[in-house]
């Protein structure tokens, strides 16, 4: 069941006034960066061609970084670059040139774990802020104080940090705290996994994780498999993190940056999750005393959920129920169908760039960052020249459909699976 299941009493911290926290979103490529920013991110984190932990993402060239920085600036947003590998000797060659190039591209900060990358950035690219990566597994205020004294303005806490831990850190150290509040969790401590190294010779801590915990395994007793051929195999991946229900507690305990995981995730995932947290953060600061969680936010989160959701380590220690041992269906299985390119108010026809197959007679819904949200059935469809179509079958094909309400460029269209 793709819902937040825990009912542990919430953290009862002292209420105090804070500046509005940063909403930090993942961006696996330039298009995702633009959608993340357009849908409400205050900052995005990306990967370059080197030194990051997502070597399989569509990582950015320096030219793409410059374009991304310019786009983000138009929205008042920032761009960070993950340089969070643990470097081996051969990785250090070219590091100075790479960091200078990031500074030249207008990157606001790097996210780093290895001391050699941290020290080198401080020395050769002083305009780059250095944020300590979650890969350093920072859990206590003394460690945070150490990194502050090393000149770092922000620490990304380990995913294993609780509300109580954060409160203690903020009590003792005046520093920016960034915490993951949504997305995939690692079954190993703060991502320090070597399964990938052993199974595929791909180093998780140098960007090569093969997601071993998500594989399907058989279990054996006395060399006999426990599962029949037709049965689903065993997995051992963690459920995903979702803290939308505990947004006030995150704000009041002093988290300065709310980080969403997912540089490998889709545009639909990034835009949907960012849009929900943007609305929730803004609603809280409009009226903190009367803030209420909206059910529609939970429903939207579930439409983009890849796995069942939980609250990680914030409330208590995760147990067996917080891992996925067999396949589970999504609670609200939606599929990303297209992106609005243009809209003609005279004809009520929208131009849509197709991202997944859809057809006449199918129910779809539109969603956007400026209040767009409605459902309708596709009644008319043509290609860009006006020829009638029954279905949009071709990837990135531009088609035109009549919409019940006005839509805007970069609004998304999605379809509910299993429905006509």
XYZ file of N, CA and C in Angstrom, residues 106-220:
345
model
N 29.015 29.323 -13.139
C 28.028 29.997 -12.306
C 27.369 29.104 -11.276
N 27.920 27.917 -11.040
C 27.374 27.011 -10.023
C 27.513 27.656 -8.646
N 26.461 27.550 -7.844
C 26.470 28.196 -6.523
C 27.213 27.395 -5.471
N 27.139 26.060 -5.541
C 27.757 25.228 -4.506
C 28.030 23.843 -5.047
N 28.981 23.169 -4.433
C 29.177 21.741 -4.676
C 28.767 20.988 -3.411
N 28.414 19.725 -3.600
C 28.078 18.833 -2.494
C 29.172 17.781 -2.450
N 29.974 17.766 -1.385
C 31.179 16.945 -1.360
C 31.300 16.184 -0.055
N 31.972 15.026 -0.138
C 32.211 14.198 1.037
C 33.698 14.001 1.303
N 34.482 13.886 0.251
C 35.904 13.590 0.387
C 36.674 14.856 0.791
N 37.472 14.800 1.851
C 38.223 15.985 2.283
C 39.101 16.595 1.207
N 39.644 15.782 0.303
C 40.509 16.353 -0.730
C 39.700 17.215 -1.693
N 38.460 16.819 -1.987
C 37.606 17.637 -2.856
C 37.193 18.903 -2.126
N 36.864 18.782 -0.853
C 36.478 19.942 -0.051
C 37.607 20.965 0.023
N 38.798 20.500 0.400
C 39.945 21.399 0.552
C 40.340 22.029 -0.779
N 40.305 21.241 -1.840
C 40.695 21.758 -3.153
C 39.732 22.833 -3.618
N 38.429 22.619 -3.418
C 37.439 23.613 -3.820
C 37.636 24.919 -3.050
N 37.875 24.823 -1.754
C 38.080 26.022 -0.949
C 39.312 26.803 -1.412
N 40.281 26.073 -1.931
C 41.546 26.700 -2.322
C 41.505 27.279 -3.733
N 40.923 26.554 -4.688
C 41.037 26.978 -6.091
C 39.751 27.595 -6.641
N 38.606 27.410 -5.955
C 37.338 27.950 -6.458
C 36.569 28.568 -5.296
N 37.074 29.662 -4.735
C 36.507 30.213 -3.497
C 35.079 30.735 -3.626
N 34.592 30.977 -4.841
C 33.212 31.433 -5.013
C 32.206 30.291 -4.881
N 32.684 29.058 -4.952
C 31.826 27.897 -4.763
C 31.624 27.636 -3.276
N 30.374 27.631 -2.829
C 30.137 27.121 -1.487
C 30.369 25.616 -1.495
N 30.783 25.087 -0.351
C 30.945 23.642 -0.216
C 29.961 23.146 0.834
N 29.045 22.269 0.409
C 28.078 21.662 1.313
C 28.504 20.226 1.577
N 28.520 19.838 2.827
C 28.966 18.496 3.173
C 27.907 17.474 2.784
N 28.302 16.474 2.019
C 27.373 15.462 1.524
C 26.871 14.546 2.633
N 25.677 14.004 2.416
C 25.136 12.989 3.322
C 26.030 11.760 3.390
N 26.906 11.577 2.393
C 27.815 10.433 2.379
C 28.794 10.460 3.553
N 28.933 11.609 4.202
C 29.813 11.683 5.377
C 29.136 11.129 6.630
N 27.845 10.780 6.518
C 27.116 10.151 7.638
C 27.168 10.994 8.916
N 26.920 12.278 8.797
C 26.997 13.181 9.940
C 25.720 13.087 10.765
N 25.868 12.744 12.063
C 24.728 12.450 12.929
C 24.718 13.233 14.237
N 25.820 13.871 14.598
C 25.888 14.519 15.913
C 26.410 15.949 15.788
N 26.130 16.744 16.807
C 26.457 18.160 16.716
C 27.951 18.434 16.762
N 28.716 17.570 17.431
C 30.164 17.778 17.456
C 30.772 17.641 16.062
N 30.288 16.656 15.311
C 30.766 16.493 13.931
C 30.353 17.687 13.075
N 29.132 18.158 13.270
C 28.673 19.337 12.526
C 29.533 20.544 12.878
N 29.856 20.697 14.156
C 30.714 21.798 14.592
C 32.085 21.709 13.932
N 32.613 20.504 13.827
C 33.913 20.309 13.164
C 33.875 20.854 11.737
N 32.822 20.484 10.997
C 32.763 20.914 9.598
C 32.512 22.412 9.487
N 31.795 22.982 10.443
C 31.654 24.436 10.450
C 33.015 25.108 10.627
N 33.817 24.582 11.540
C 35.148 25.141 11.769
C 36.065 24.944 10.576
N 35.748 23.978 9.715
C 36.496 23.779 8.469
C 36.037 24.735 7.372
N 35.054 25.576 7.690
C 34.626 26.603 6.744
C 33.418 26.262 5.909
N 32.709 25.171 6.224
C 31.544 24.788 5.447
C 30.288 25.469 5.995
N 29.477 26.092 5.124
C 28.275 26.778 5.600
C 27.071 25.873 5.768
N 27.142 24.635 5.204
C 25.978 23.747 5.254
C 26.416 22.297 5.373
N 25.649 21.541 6.170
C 25.857 20.103 6.307
C 24.577 19.388 5.897
N 24.722 18.416 4.981
C 23.610 17.538 4.613
C 23.661 16.348 5.556
N 22.687 16.239 6.436
C 22.725 15.210 7.466
C 22.537 13.810 6.893
N 23.038 12.838 7.617
C 22.804 11.439 7.257
C 21.314 11.154 7.281
N 20.873 10.234 6.445
C 19.458 9.880 6.418
C 19.005 9.226 7.731
N 19.943 8.773 8.522
C 19.610 8.110 9.792
C 19.348 9.088 10.937
N 19.376 10.384 10.654
C 19.171 11.391 11.685
C 17.694 11.503 12.053
N 17.410 11.646 13.341
C 16.036 11.771 13.832
C 15.702 13.233 14.114
N 14.428 13.501 14.375
C 14.027 14.841 14.809
C 14.808 15.258 16.058
N 14.953 14.328 16.994
C 15.668 14.626 18.230
C 17.119 15.004 17.948
N 17.757 14.275 17.021
C 19.139 14.581 16.651
C 19.251 15.979 16.051
N 18.312 16.314 15.161
C 18.362 17.620 14.500
C 18.195 18.742 15.518
N 17.258 18.565 16.436
C 17.053 19.579 17.464
C 18.322 19.802 18.282
N 19.018 18.733 18.613
C 20.258 18.841 19.395
C 21.341 19.555 18.586
N 21.424 19.245 17.301
C 22.418 19.898 16.435
C 22.148 21.393 16.343
N 20.893 21.757 16.079
C 20.554 23.172 15.930
C 20.722 23.946 17.243
N 20.586 23.250 18.355
C 20.775 23.872 19.665
C 22.227 24.298 19.874
N 23.155 23.498 19.346
C 24.567 23.727 19.635
C 25.331 24.434 18.520
N 24.883 24.310 17.262
C 25.688 24.801 16.139
C 24.842 25.691 15.240
N 25.337 26.888 14.969
C 24.671 27.827 14.072
C 25.189 27.578 12.654
N 24.503 26.724 11.942
C 24.916 26.338 10.601
C 23.673 25.900 9.833
N 23.722 25.991 8.506
C 22.612 25.513 7.698
C 22.561 23.984 7.717
N 21.364 23.462 7.912
C 21.152 22.024 7.927
C 20.259 21.638 6.744
N 20.732 20.703 5.962
C 19.953 20.164 4.849
C 19.608 18.712 5.173
N 18.370 18.316 4.885
C 17.943 16.950 5.182
C 17.070 16.425 4.057
N 17.250 15.155 3.734
C 16.367 14.501 2.777
C 14.979 14.355 3.398
N 13.976 14.788 2.660
C 12.606 14.701 3.166
C 11.705 13.877 2.240
N 12.227 13.459 1.089
C 11.409 12.668 0.169
C 12.309 11.906 -0.810
N 11.932 10.653 -1.081
C 12.620 9.872 -2.104
C 13.167 8.558 -1.599
N 13.990 7.943 -2.423
C 14.506 6.612 -2.131
C 15.434 6.620 -0.921
N 15.361 5.539 -0.164
C 16.262 5.311 0.967
C 17.193 4.157 0.608
N 18.362 4.139 1.234
C 19.301 3.050 0.998
C 19.212 2.039 2.135
N 19.310 0.754 1.784
C 19.265 -0.282 2.807
C 20.537 -0.317 3.641
N 21.610 0.260 3.126
C 22.869 0.312 3.865
C 22.996 1.653 4.580
N 23.887 1.724 5.534
C 24.036 2.926 6.346
C 24.508 4.088 5.481
N 23.650 5.111 5.347
C 23.978 6.307 4.570
C 24.579 5.987 3.202
N 24.110 4.951 2.589
C 24.562 4.632 1.245
C 25.911 3.960 1.166
N 26.472 3.570 2.307
C 27.814 2.948 2.274
C 27.676 1.459 1.989
N 27.366 1.157 0.760
C 27.053 -0.208 0.340
C 28.174 -0.751 -0.535
N 28.471 -2.042 -0.376
C 29.469 -2.681 -1.244
C 28.883 -3.866 -2.001
N 27.548 -4.051 -1.918
C 26.940 -5.135 -2.689
C 27.224 -4.967 -4.179
N 27.069 -3.742 -4.662
C 27.298 -3.477 -6.075
C 28.738 -3.809 -6.472
N 29.675 -3.473 -5.591
C 31.089 -3.779 -5.879
C 31.302 -5.278 -6.047
N 30.714 -6.060 -5.156
C 30.926 -7.509 -5.169
C 30.176 -8.190 -6.313
N 28.952 -7.711 -6.594
C 28.128 -8.393 -7.593
C 28.490 -8.007 -9.024
N 28.864 -6.744 -9.243
C 29.050 -6.257 -10.616
C 30.361 -5.527 -10.841
N 31.201 -5.420 -9.794
C 32.449 -4.668 -9.893
C 32.197 -3.199 -10.207
N 31.027 -2.685 -9.764
C 30.702 -1.270 -9.911
C 30.671 -0.651 -8.522
N 31.500 0.352 -8.300
C 31.702 0.931 -6.976
C 30.591 1.923 -6.644
N 29.787 1.606 -5.628
C 28.695 2.487 -5.225
C 29.194 3.864 -4.823
N 30.353 3.934 -4.201
C 30.854 5.202 -3.697
C 31.724 5.951 -4.701
N 31.684 5.475 -5.958
C 32.326 6.214 -7.041
C 31.333 6.406 -8.190
N 30.045 6.261 -7.876
C 29.012 6.568 -8.856
C 28.468 5.387 -9.624
N 28.807 4.163 -9.226
C 28.436 3.014 -10.038
C 27.384 2.095 -9.456
N 26.628 2.515 -8.455
C 25.669 1.628 -7.800
C 24.732 0.963 -8.804
N 24.604 -0.348 -8.709
C 23.752 -1.103 -9.633
C 22.405 -1.445 -8.997
N 22.096 -0.833 -7.849
C 20.812 -1.052 -7.172
C 20.606 -2.527 -6.799
N 21.619 -3.125 -6.228
C 21.559 -4.548 -5.876
C 20.394 -4.871 -4.952
N 20.053 -3.949 -4.053
C 18.980 -4.221 -3.088
C 17.615 -4.283 -3.758
N 17.497 -3.771 -4.969
C 16.218 -3.806 -5.684
C 16.084 -5.044 -6.562
N 17.123 -5.843 -6.666
C 17.053 -7.048 -7.491
C 16.112 -8.071 -6.860
N 15.716 -9.028 -7.671
C 14.912 -10.146 -7.173
C 15.837 -11.321 -6.859
N 15.674 -11.890 -5.668
C 16.522 -12.988 -5.210
C 15.666 -14.207 -4.864
N 16.265 -15.344 -4.989
C 15.647 -16.560 -4.460
C 16.322 -16.881 -3.130
N 15.615 -17.532 -2.243
C 16.166 -17.979 -0.968
C 16.277 -19.497 -1.002
N 17.360 -20.010 -0.421
C 17.607 -21.446 -0.480
C 17.722 -22.030 0.925
